[in-house]
GROMACS .gro file of C-alpha atoms in nm:
model
  435
    1MET     CA    1  -2.929   0.593  -0.579
    2ALA     CA    2  -2.732   0.842  -0.783
    3THR     CA    3  -2.729   0.818  -1.160
    4ASP     CA    4  -2.408   0.699  -1.326
    5ASN     CA    5  -2.287   1.045  -1.417
    6ARG     CA    6  -2.303   1.178  -1.061
    7ALA     CA    7  -2.103   0.928  -0.854
    8ALA     CA    8  -1.767   1.105  -0.882
    9PRO     CA    9  -1.888   1.456  -0.784
   10LEU     CA   10  -2.067   1.312  -0.483
   11LEU     CA   11  -1.756   1.115  -0.387
   12ALA     CA   12  -1.554   1.435  -0.409
   13LYS     CA   13  -1.797   1.598  -0.169
   14ALA     CA   14  -1.779   1.305   0.074
   15LEU     CA   15  -1.400   1.289   0.066
   16GLY     CA   16  -1.380   1.663   0.117
   17ILE     CA   17  -1.587   1.628   0.437
   18VAL     CA   18  -1.352   1.362   0.572
   19LEU     CA   19  -1.040   1.562   0.485
   20GLY     CA   20  -1.183   1.894   0.599
   21THR     CA   21  -1.133   2.076   0.270
   22ASP     CA   22  -1.353   2.216  -0.007
   23GLU     CA   23  -1.101   2.137  -0.281
   24ILE     CA   24  -0.928   1.804  -0.330
   25PRO     CA   25  -0.622   1.821  -0.560
   26LEU     CA   26  -0.706   1.482  -0.711
   27ARG     CA   27  -0.893   1.351  -1.012
   28LEU     CA   28  -1.153   1.116  -0.864
   29ARG     CA   29  -1.271   0.829  -1.082
   30ALA     CA   30  -1.579   0.639  -0.965
   31TRP     CA   31  -1.689   0.277  -1.018
   32ASP     CA   32  -1.939   0.394  -1.279
   33GLY     CA   33  -1.671   0.560  -1.494
   34SER     CA   34  -1.759   0.917  -1.396
   35GLU     CA   35  -1.480   1.158  -1.299
   36ALA     CA   36  -1.450   1.480  -1.102
   37GLY     CA   37  -1.169   1.714  -1.009
   38PRO     CA   38  -0.883   1.887  -1.193
   39PRO     CA   39  -0.821   1.707  -1.525
   40GLU     CA   40  -0.441   1.709  -1.489
   41ALA     CA   41  -0.436   1.602  -1.122
   42PRO     CA   42  -0.321   1.257  -1.006
   43VAL     CA   43  -0.599   0.998  -1.024
   44LEU     CA   44  -0.758   0.831  -0.722
   45GLU     CA   45  -0.992   0.556  -0.832
   46PHE     CA   46  -1.291   0.436  -0.627
   47ARG     CA   47  -1.347   0.088  -0.768
   48HIS     CA   48  -1.638  -0.011  -0.544
   49ARG     CA   49  -1.910   0.150  -0.334
   50ARG     CA   50  -1.764  -0.045  -0.043
   51ALA     CA   51  -1.479   0.209  -0.028
   52LEU     CA   52  -1.720   0.482   0.077
   53ARG     CA   53  -1.882   0.245   0.327
   54ARG     CA   54  -1.544   0.181   0.486
   55ILE     CA   55  -1.483   0.555   0.512
   56LEU     CA   56  -1.832   0.606   0.660
   57TRP     CA   57  -1.763   0.353   0.937
   58SER     CA   58  -1.408   0.480   0.999
   59PRO     CA   59  -1.398   0.841   0.871
   60GLY     CA   60  -1.024   0.898   0.885
   61GLN     CA   61  -0.696   0.746   0.783
   62LEU     CA   62  -0.806   0.396   0.892
   63GLY     CA   63  -1.106   0.388   0.659
   64LEU     CA   64  -0.902   0.515   0.365
   65SER     CA   65  -0.624   0.267   0.443
   66ARG     CA   66  -0.860  -0.029   0.463
   67ALA     CA   67  -1.017   0.070   0.133
   68TYR     CA   68  -0.676   0.089  -0.035
   69VAL     CA   69  -0.545  -0.239   0.109
   70ALA     CA   70  -0.867  -0.418   0.009
   71GLY     CA   71  -0.842  -0.282  -0.346
   72ASP     CA   72  -1.160  -0.073  -0.318
   73ILE     CA   73  -0.948   0.237  -0.381
   74ASP     CA   74  -0.645   0.254  -0.608
   75ALA     CA   75  -0.385   0.501  -0.731
   76PRO     CA   76  -0.334   0.355  -1.080
   77GLY     CA   77  -0.064   0.598  -1.188
   78ASP     CA   78   0.216   0.759  -0.991
   79ILE     CA   79   0.150   0.673  -0.627
   80PHE     CA   80   0.396   0.939  -0.511
   81ALA     CA   81   0.201   1.210  -0.693
   82ALA     CA   82  -0.133   1.079  -0.567
   83PHE     CA   83  -0.019   1.057  -0.207
   84THR     CA   84   0.144   1.400  -0.223
   85ALA     CA   85  -0.186   1.547  -0.339
   86LEU     CA   86  -0.384   1.360  -0.074
   87SER     CA   87  -0.139   1.461   0.199
   88SER     CA   88  -0.170   1.828   0.104
   89ALA     CA   89  -0.545   1.820   0.160
   90GLY     CA   90  -0.686   1.941   0.490
   91LYS     CA   91  -0.663   1.709   0.792
   92PHE     CA   92  -0.471   1.438   0.611
   93SER     CA   93  -0.157   1.650   0.630
   94GLU     CA   94  -0.186   1.698   1.006
   95PRO     CA   95   0.005   1.459   1.236
   96GLY     CA   96  -0.197   1.269   1.492
   97PRO     CA   97  -0.559   1.150   1.482
   98PHE     CA   98  -0.815   1.306   1.249
   99ARG     CA   99  -1.052   1.555   1.409
  100PRO     CA  100  -1.388   1.383   1.475
  101LEU     CA  101  -1.663   1.482   1.234
  102THR     CA  102  -1.930   1.717   1.361
  103PRO     CA  103  -2.290   1.584   1.369
  104ARG     CA  104  -2.367   1.798   1.064
  105GLU     CA  105  -2.066   1.664   0.872
  106LEU     CA  106  -2.151   1.308   0.965
  107GLY     CA  107  -2.511   1.361   0.855
  108THR     CA  108  -2.400   1.496   0.518
  109LEU     CA  109  -2.163   1.202   0.475
  110VAL     CA  110  -2.438   0.951   0.552
  111SER     CA  111  -2.676   1.130   0.316
  112THR     CA  112  -2.416   1.113   0.039
  113ALA     CA  113  -2.357   0.744   0.106
  114VAL     CA  114  -2.732   0.680   0.084
  115ARG     CA  115  -2.753   0.855  -0.251
  116LEU     CA  116  -2.466   0.641  -0.380
  117GLY     CA  117  -2.608   0.317  -0.249
  118ALA     CA  118  -2.307   0.271  -0.019
  119VAL     CA  119  -2.484   0.227   0.316
  120GLY     CA  120  -2.452  -0.111   0.479
  121PRO     CA  121  -2.277  -0.312   0.751
  122ASN     CA  122  -1.920  -0.233   0.843
  123PRO     CA  123  -1.706  -0.436   0.600
  124ALA     CA  124  -1.461  -0.677   0.760
  125PRO     CA  125  -1.106  -0.537   0.774
  126PRO     CA  126  -0.861  -0.681   0.523
  127PRO     CA  127  -0.702  -1.000   0.661
  128GLU     CA  128  -0.360  -0.834   0.657
  129GLU     CA  129  -0.457  -0.594   0.937
  130ALA     CA  130  -0.263  -0.652   1.259
  131ARG     CA  131  -0.451  -0.799   1.552
  132VAL     CA  132  -0.198  -0.723   1.825
  133THR     CA  133  -0.264  -0.353   1.887
  134ARG     CA  134  -0.538  -0.399   2.147
  135LYS     CA  135  -0.408  -0.700   2.339
  136GLY     CA  136  -0.242  -0.654   2.675
  137ARG     CA  137   0.030  -0.426   2.804
  138LEU     CA  138   0.267  -0.263   2.556
  139HIS     CA  139   0.614  -0.405   2.495
  140THR     CA  140   0.597  -0.723   2.695
  141ARG     CA  141   0.821  -0.991   2.548
  142GLN     CA  142   0.520  -1.181   2.414
  143ARG     CA  143   0.357  -0.875   2.258
  144ASP     CA  144   0.682  -0.751   2.104
  145ALA     CA  145   0.739  -1.095   1.952
  146ALA     CA  146   0.388  -1.088   1.800
  147ALA     CA  147   0.443  -0.737   1.659
  148ILE     CA  148   0.777  -0.833   1.506
  149SER     CA  149   0.631  -1.149   1.358
  150HIS     CA  150   0.349  -0.950   1.196
  151HIS     CA  151   0.597  -0.728   1.016
  152TYR     CA  152   0.894  -0.949   0.940
  153ASP     CA  153   0.754  -1.300   0.898
  154VAL     CA  154   0.599  -1.209   0.564
  155GLY     CA  155   0.832  -1.433   0.369
  156ASN     CA  156   1.203  -1.402   0.298
  157ASP     CA  157   1.148  -1.428  -0.078
  158PHE     CA  158   0.916  -1.128  -0.068
  159TYR     CA  159   1.170  -0.920   0.121
  160ALA     CA  160   1.445  -1.026  -0.122
  161LEU     CA  161   1.226  -0.903  -0.408
  162VAL     CA  162   1.190  -0.560  -0.247
  163LEU     CA  163   1.527  -0.513  -0.077
  164GLY     CA  164   1.754  -0.667  -0.338
  165ALA     CA  165   2.064  -0.878  -0.290
  166SER     CA  166   2.186  -0.675   0.009
  167MET     CA  167   1.886  -0.784   0.221
  168VAL     CA  168   1.928  -0.471   0.430
  169TYR     CA  169   1.604  -0.328   0.564
  170SER     CA  170   1.718   0.015   0.675
  171CYS     CA  171   1.843   0.340   0.524
  172ALA     CA  172   2.123   0.311   0.270
  173VAL     CA  173   2.400   0.569   0.235
  174TRP     CA  174   2.417   0.710  -0.117
  175GLY     CA  175   2.709   0.873  -0.292
  176GLU     CA  176   3.005   0.722  -0.101
  177PRO     CA  177   3.301   0.755  -0.345
  178SER     CA  178   3.437   0.407  -0.273
  179TYR     CA  179   3.108   0.253  -0.382
  180ALA     CA  180   3.052   0.465  -0.693
  181ASP     CA  181   3.060   0.344  -1.051
  182ASN     CA  182   3.309   0.458  -1.314
  183ASN     CA  183   3.115   0.781  -1.365
  184GLY     CA  184   3.131   0.869  -0.997
  185LEU     CA  185   2.760   0.797  -0.944
  186PRO     CA  186   2.620   0.583  -0.662
  187ALA     CA  187   2.644   0.215  -0.754
  188GLY     CA  188   2.275   0.146  -0.707
  189LEU     CA  189   2.085   0.020  -0.406
  190ASP     CA  190   2.319  -0.268  -0.323
  191GLY     CA  191   2.624  -0.042  -0.335
  192ALA     CA  192   2.454   0.217  -0.117
  193GLN     CA  193   2.362  -0.047   0.140
  194LYS     CA  194   2.719  -0.180   0.142
  195ALA     CA  195   2.837   0.175   0.205
  196LYS     CA  196   2.602   0.203   0.504
  197LEU     CA  197   2.721  -0.126   0.656
  198ASP     CA  198   3.082  -0.021   0.617
  199LEU     CA  199   3.011   0.320   0.769
  200VAL     CA  200   2.868   0.151   1.079
  201CYS     CA  201   3.174  -0.075   1.108
  202ARG     CA  202   3.410   0.222   1.086
  203LYS     CA  203   3.215   0.425   1.340
  204LEU     CA  204   3.225   0.133   1.582
  205GLY     CA  205   3.600   0.108   1.533
  206LEU     CA  206   3.586  -0.264   1.460
  207GLN     CA  207   3.913  -0.456   1.472
  208PRO     CA  208   3.995  -0.827   1.423
  209GLY     CA  209   3.913  -1.034   1.727
  210MET     CA  210   3.643  -0.803   1.863
  211ARG     CA  211   3.312  -0.946   1.978
  212VAL     CA  212   3.007  -0.756   1.850
  213LEU     CA  213   2.637  -0.768   1.940
  214ASP     CA  214   2.392  -0.685   1.659
  215VAL     CA  215   2.055  -0.603   1.812
  216GLY     CA  216   1.773  -0.663   1.566
  217CYS     CA  217   2.007  -0.838   1.322
  218GLY     CA  218   1.754  -0.887   1.043
  219TRP     CA  219   1.874  -1.127   0.777
  220GLY     CA  220   2.232  -1.103   0.898
  221SER     CA  221   2.369  -0.851   0.649
  222PHE     CA  222   2.562  -0.642   0.902
  223ALA     CA  223   2.695  -0.954   1.076
  224LEU     CA  224   2.817  -1.093   0.743
  225HIS     CA  225   2.983  -0.766   0.640
  226ALA     CA  226   3.151  -0.714   0.978
  227ALA     CA  227   3.275  -1.073   1.011
  228ARG     CA  228   3.396  -1.099   0.652
  229ASN     CA  229   3.563  -0.758   0.623
  230TYR     CA  230   3.669  -0.673   0.978
  231GLY     CA  231   3.749  -1.013   1.130
  232VAL     CA  232   3.508  -0.982   1.424
  233THR     CA  233   3.274  -1.237   1.576
  234VAL     CA  234   2.909  -1.136   1.587
  235VAL     CA  235   2.611  -1.237   1.797
  236GLY     CA  236   2.292  -1.134   1.615
  237VAL     CA  237   1.953  -1.139   1.788
  238THR     CA  238   1.610  -1.111   1.627
  239LEU     CA  239   1.253  -1.198   1.726
  240SER     CA  240   1.173  -1.318   1.374
  241SER     CA  241   1.221  -1.689   1.316
  242GLU     CA  242   1.213  -1.640   0.938
  243GLN     CA  243   1.489  -1.381   0.955
  244ALA     CA  244   1.703  -1.606   1.173
  245LEU     CA  245   1.657  -1.903   0.939
  246LEU     CA  246   1.785  -1.711   0.638
  247ALA     CA  247   2.060  -1.532   0.833
  248ARG     CA  248   2.201  -1.866   0.949
  249LYS     CA  249   2.191  -2.002   0.594
  250ARG     CA  250   2.371  -1.697   0.460
  251ALA     CA  251   2.640  -1.733   0.728
  252ALA     CA  252   2.683  -2.101   0.642
  253ASP     CA  253   2.700  -2.031   0.268
  254ALA     CA  254   2.971  -1.770   0.336
  255GLY     CA  255   3.171  -2.012   0.553
  256LEU     CA  256   3.126  -1.787   0.857
  257THR     CA  257   2.937  -2.008   1.101
  258GLU     CA  258   3.231  -1.994   1.342
  259LYS     CA  259   3.216  -1.616   1.335
  260ILE     CA  260   2.839  -1.553   1.342
  261ASP     CA  261   2.585  -1.671   1.600
  262ILE     CA  262   2.225  -1.587   1.504
  263ARG     CA  263   1.965  -1.625   1.779
  264VAL     CA  264   1.589  -1.588   1.807
  265GLN     CA  265   1.615  -1.394   2.129
  266ASP     CA  266   1.488  -1.077   2.294
  267TYR     CA  267   1.771  -0.831   2.352
  268ARG     CA  268   1.661  -0.817   2.716
  269ASP     CA  269   1.751  -1.183   2.753
  270VAL     CA  270   2.111  -1.162   2.629
  271ARG     CA  271   2.331  -1.272   2.920
  272ASP     CA  272   2.673  -1.343   2.769
  273GLY     CA  273   2.828  -0.997   2.760
  274PRO     CA  274   3.042  -0.801   2.765
  275PHE     CA  275   3.076  -0.708   2.398
  276ASP     CA  276   3.338  -0.482   2.247
  277ALA     CA  277   3.079  -0.301   2.030
  278ILE     CA  278   2.702  -0.302   1.975
  279SER     CA  279   2.508  -0.212   1.662
  280SER     CA  280   2.135  -0.138   1.673
  281ILE     CA  281   2.021  -0.063   1.318
  282GLY     CA  282   1.652   0.010   1.270
  283MET     CA  283   1.552  -0.172   1.589
  284SER     CA  284   1.490   0.086   1.862
  285GLU     CA  285   1.169   0.205   1.690
  286HIS     CA  286   1.016  -0.117   1.823
  287VAL     CA  287   1.123  -0.050   2.184
  288GLY     CA  288   0.872   0.218   2.279
  289ARG     CA  289   0.913   0.545   2.465
  290GLU     CA  290   0.855   0.403   2.813
  291GLN     CA  291   1.096   0.114   2.758
  292THR     CA  292   1.375   0.324   2.605
  293PRO     CA  293   1.556   0.393   2.937
  294HIS     CA  294   1.559   0.019   3.006
  295TYR     CA  295   1.680  -0.048   2.651
  296VAL     CA  296   1.971   0.189   2.712
  297GLU     CA  297   2.042   0.032   3.051
  298VAL     CA  298   2.052  -0.320   2.906
  299LEU     CA  299   2.288  -0.225   2.622
  300HIS     CA  300   2.510  -0.026   2.858
  301GLY     CA  301   2.541  -0.334   3.079
  302LEU     CA  302   2.631  -0.554   2.781
  303LEU     CA  303   2.908  -0.325   2.658
  304ARG     CA  304   3.263  -0.330   2.793
  305PRO     CA  305   3.410  -0.005   2.933
  306GLY     CA  306   3.522   0.207   2.640
  307GLY     CA  307   3.305   0.013   2.395
  308ARG     CA  308   3.090   0.190   2.137
  309LEU     CA  309   2.721   0.160   2.057
  310LEU     CA  310   2.573   0.283   1.730
  311ASN     CA  311   2.198   0.346   1.741
  312HIS     CA  312   2.050   0.393   1.393
  313ALA     CA  313   1.681   0.488   1.418
  314ILE     CA  314   1.398   0.677   1.254
  315SER     CA  315   1.300   0.993   1.441
  316TRP     CA  316   0.977   1.190   1.464
  317ASN     CA  317   1.041   1.553   1.367
  318ALA     CA  318   0.692   1.701   1.382
  319GLY     CA  319   0.686   1.789   1.752
  320PRO     CA  320   0.475   1.636   2.029
  321THR     CA  321   0.162   1.464   1.899
  322LYS     CA  322  -0.083   1.216   2.040
  323PRO     CA  323  -0.021   0.870   1.888
  324ASP     CA  324  -0.307   0.739   1.676
  325PRO     CA  325  -0.338   0.360   1.709
  326ASP     CA  326  -0.599   0.367   1.430
  327SER     CA  327  -0.368   0.510   1.167
  328PHE     CA  328  -0.221   0.308   0.882
  329ILE     CA  329   0.127   0.235   1.022
  330PRO     CA  330   0.029   0.074   1.355
  331ARG     CA  331  -0.262  -0.116   1.200
  332TYR     CA  332  -0.079  -0.257   0.901
  333VAL     CA  333   0.297  -0.208   0.921
  334PHE     CA  334   0.457  -0.158   1.263
  335PRO     CA  335   0.220  -0.258   1.545
  336ASP     CA  336   0.323  -0.083   1.868
  337GLY     CA  337   0.608   0.102   1.699
  338GLU     CA  338   0.701   0.442   1.842
  339MET     CA  339   0.932   0.703   1.694
  340LEU     CA  340   1.120   0.926   1.934
  341SER     CA  341   1.266   1.262   1.847
  342LEU     CA  342   1.642   1.290   1.807
  343GLY     CA  343   1.654   1.492   2.128
  344GLU     CA  344   1.467   1.226   2.324
  345MET     CA  345   1.703   0.952   2.207
  346VAL     CA  346   2.017   1.153   2.281
  347THR     CA  347   1.882   1.239   2.626
  348ALA     CA  348   1.805   0.873   2.697
  349LEU     CA  349   2.153   0.761   2.589
  350GLU     CA  350   2.327   1.030   2.793
  351GLY     CA  351   2.102   0.959   3.089
  352GLY     CA  352   2.202   0.593   3.069
  353GLY     CA  353   2.572   0.666   3.112
  354PHE     CA  354   2.688   0.700   2.752
  355GLU     CA  355   2.897   0.979   2.603
  356VAL     CA  356   2.778   1.098   2.263
  357LEU     CA  357   3.062   1.092   2.009
  358ASP     CA  358   2.877   1.166   1.686
  359VAL     CA  359   2.533   1.228   1.539
  360GLU     CA  360   2.470   1.199   1.165
  361ALA     CA  361   2.138   1.274   0.998
  362LEU     CA  362   2.052   1.055   0.697
  363ARG     CA  363   1.699   1.178   0.623
  364GLN     CA  364   1.749   1.238   0.251
  365HIS     CA  365   1.925   0.904   0.214
  366TYR     CA  366   1.620   0.719   0.346
  367ALA     CA  367   1.393   0.890   0.095
  368LEU     CA  368   1.619   0.767  -0.187
  369THR     CA  369   1.625   0.418  -0.036
  370LEU     CA  370   1.246   0.398  -0.012
  371ARG     CA  371   1.200   0.517  -0.369
  372ALA     CA  372   1.440   0.244  -0.481
  373TRP     CA  373   1.237  -0.016  -0.288
  374VAL     CA  374   0.911   0.107  -0.443
  375ARG     CA  375   1.064   0.076  -0.791
  376ARG     CA  376   1.168  -0.282  -0.717
  377LEU     CA  377   0.822  -0.368  -0.584
  378GLU     CA  378   0.637  -0.216  -0.880
  379THR     CA  379   0.876  -0.376  -1.131
  380ASN     CA  380   0.818  -0.718  -0.974
  381TRP     CA  381   0.452  -0.665  -0.882
  382ASP     CA  382   0.303  -0.993  -1.004
  383GLU     CA  383   0.571  -1.197  -0.831
  384ALA     CA  384   0.531  -0.997  -0.510
  385VAL     CA  385   0.156  -1.067  -0.508
  386ALA     CA  386   0.217  -1.438  -0.571
  387LEU     CA  387   0.466  -1.456  -0.282
  388THR     CA  388   0.232  -1.296  -0.025
  389SER     CA  389  -0.108  -1.153  -0.116
  390ARG     CA  390  -0.237  -0.863  -0.318
  391GLY     CA  391  -0.331  -0.686   0.005
  392ARG     CA  392   0.018  -0.729   0.152
  393ALA     CA  393   0.182  -0.598  -0.164
  394ARG     CA  394  -0.052  -0.297  -0.158
  395ILE     CA  395   0.037  -0.232   0.206
  396TRP     CA  396   0.403  -0.217   0.117
  397ARG     CA  397   0.347   0.006  -0.183
  398LEU     CA  398   0.151   0.256   0.026
  399TYR     CA  399   0.381   0.231   0.327
  400MET     CA  400   0.705   0.284   0.137
  401ALA     CA  401   0.572   0.560  -0.087
  402SER     CA  402   0.418   0.754   0.201
  403SER     CA  403   0.731   0.706   0.413
  404ALA     CA  404   0.952   0.839   0.133
  405LEU     CA  405   0.741   1.154   0.121
  406GLY     CA  406   0.756   1.182   0.500
  407PHE     CA  407   1.136   1.188   0.485
  408GLU     CA  408   1.137   1.430   0.194
  409ASN     CA  409   0.913   1.682   0.370
  410GLY     CA  410   1.095   1.651   0.703
  411LEU     CA  411   0.810   1.496   0.900
  412THR     CA  412   1.043   1.208   0.985
  413GLY     CA  413   1.419   1.176   0.998
  414VAL     CA  414   1.674   0.901   1.054
  415ASN     CA  415   1.987   0.941   1.261
  416GLN     CA  416   2.297   0.746   1.352
  417ILE     CA  417   2.398   0.824   1.710
  418LEU     CA  418   2.739   0.693   1.811
  419VAL     CA  419   2.804   0.671   2.184
  420GLN     CA  420   3.071   0.526   2.407
  421ARG     CA  421   3.064   0.373   2.753
  422ALA     CA  422   3.301   0.542   2.996
  423GLY     CA  423   3.641   0.381   3.052
  424GLY     CA  424   3.890   0.229   2.811
  425ASP     CA  425   4.072   0.419   2.539
  426ALA     CA  426   3.954   0.763   2.436
  427PRO     CA  427   3.831   0.802   2.077
  428PRO     CA  428   4.048   0.992   1.825
  429LEU     CA  429   4.042   1.368   1.862
  430ARG     CA  430   3.897   1.439   1.517
  431ARG     CA  431   3.589   1.288   1.357
  432THR     CA  432   3.771   1.244   1.027
  433ASP     CA  433   4.020   1.012   1.195
  434TRP     CA  434   3.762   0.745   1.271
  435ILE     CA  435   3.481   0.799   1.020
   0.00000   0.00000   0.00000
């Protein structure tokens, strides 16, 4: 076993093998107190030998993720700085699965683990890891319900802690003048989310008396805003029973139960169309590439002629890559989730009989939103842990911080695509007349 003053340099060597780089722009701190790496670099702390064992058994993003969620690895300072440094290193910055280690690399990694006393059985995954990614055919109703439950049925109080009073779990729109404070600055997260909800309502051309379908309605925030401010009736569908419970309570508290119908229902099972407008905000990422044409077909059939659909979704901007089911996001955050490119989604909507009226990119807005969520989580850390588990809180910290950086560097984007079914009245000639 290595002496106390050698653990960190050996860890640096092992991590370099996994990442495929000779230099790691991080200050590594080992369980024995030793350190290695640039003195001014962000700190990555290995709190237990078990972290290296996890990496040895799963030498890629999965091993690193398990170690972080379990608390074997930590970024005790600025997680954005630590993740930026890690992402800039070798294979970690490449989309898709890690390249398998060569026999020589694997041998060196095992030898290092032996010297550090880290060899042993494969540690059990953290209990927060999803168990739905290997069961059955993708995107059946049962499997989609299980995937949604894994992500959203974490506890409404936990989500309220992270999302704030708006309870909107999608990209906000920052800097709208009507929602600015007296200095002309964005009125915080809640104001930015209100601006986004109102933007969607205006794009859909909502008018009193219209009937609206909200696909993936979350905790009912869009339904509440549309019913209260635009005089429409809303049917909201979600696969999360916890979301539906709170959404119904919020509608009742607002005196809007006659205007808002919240259902635990798959969008494919909605039978009471047609609707005058449909919103799908942060939902189509759960549909999957193969099911997207059917998704478009279903929504087209539920919309009256001339009605508008707004599809608000995260996009993958890094070009064609092979999905990695063993990466952090599918294992811990969004089981079975798939991000399409903007071009793929536009093609699917046009192929399904819709006319594209408008496309708006909100990539930078999502980065700001995620940073605001991370601040709320870190500010309320002890309460967040008490409401769920330390592992779940760590998942969210890593997920939101890494996602913010993904939007900032252009790896991912988020777009609102407004389309219209043929027939009915034509939209105004100029975008400024209806946005």
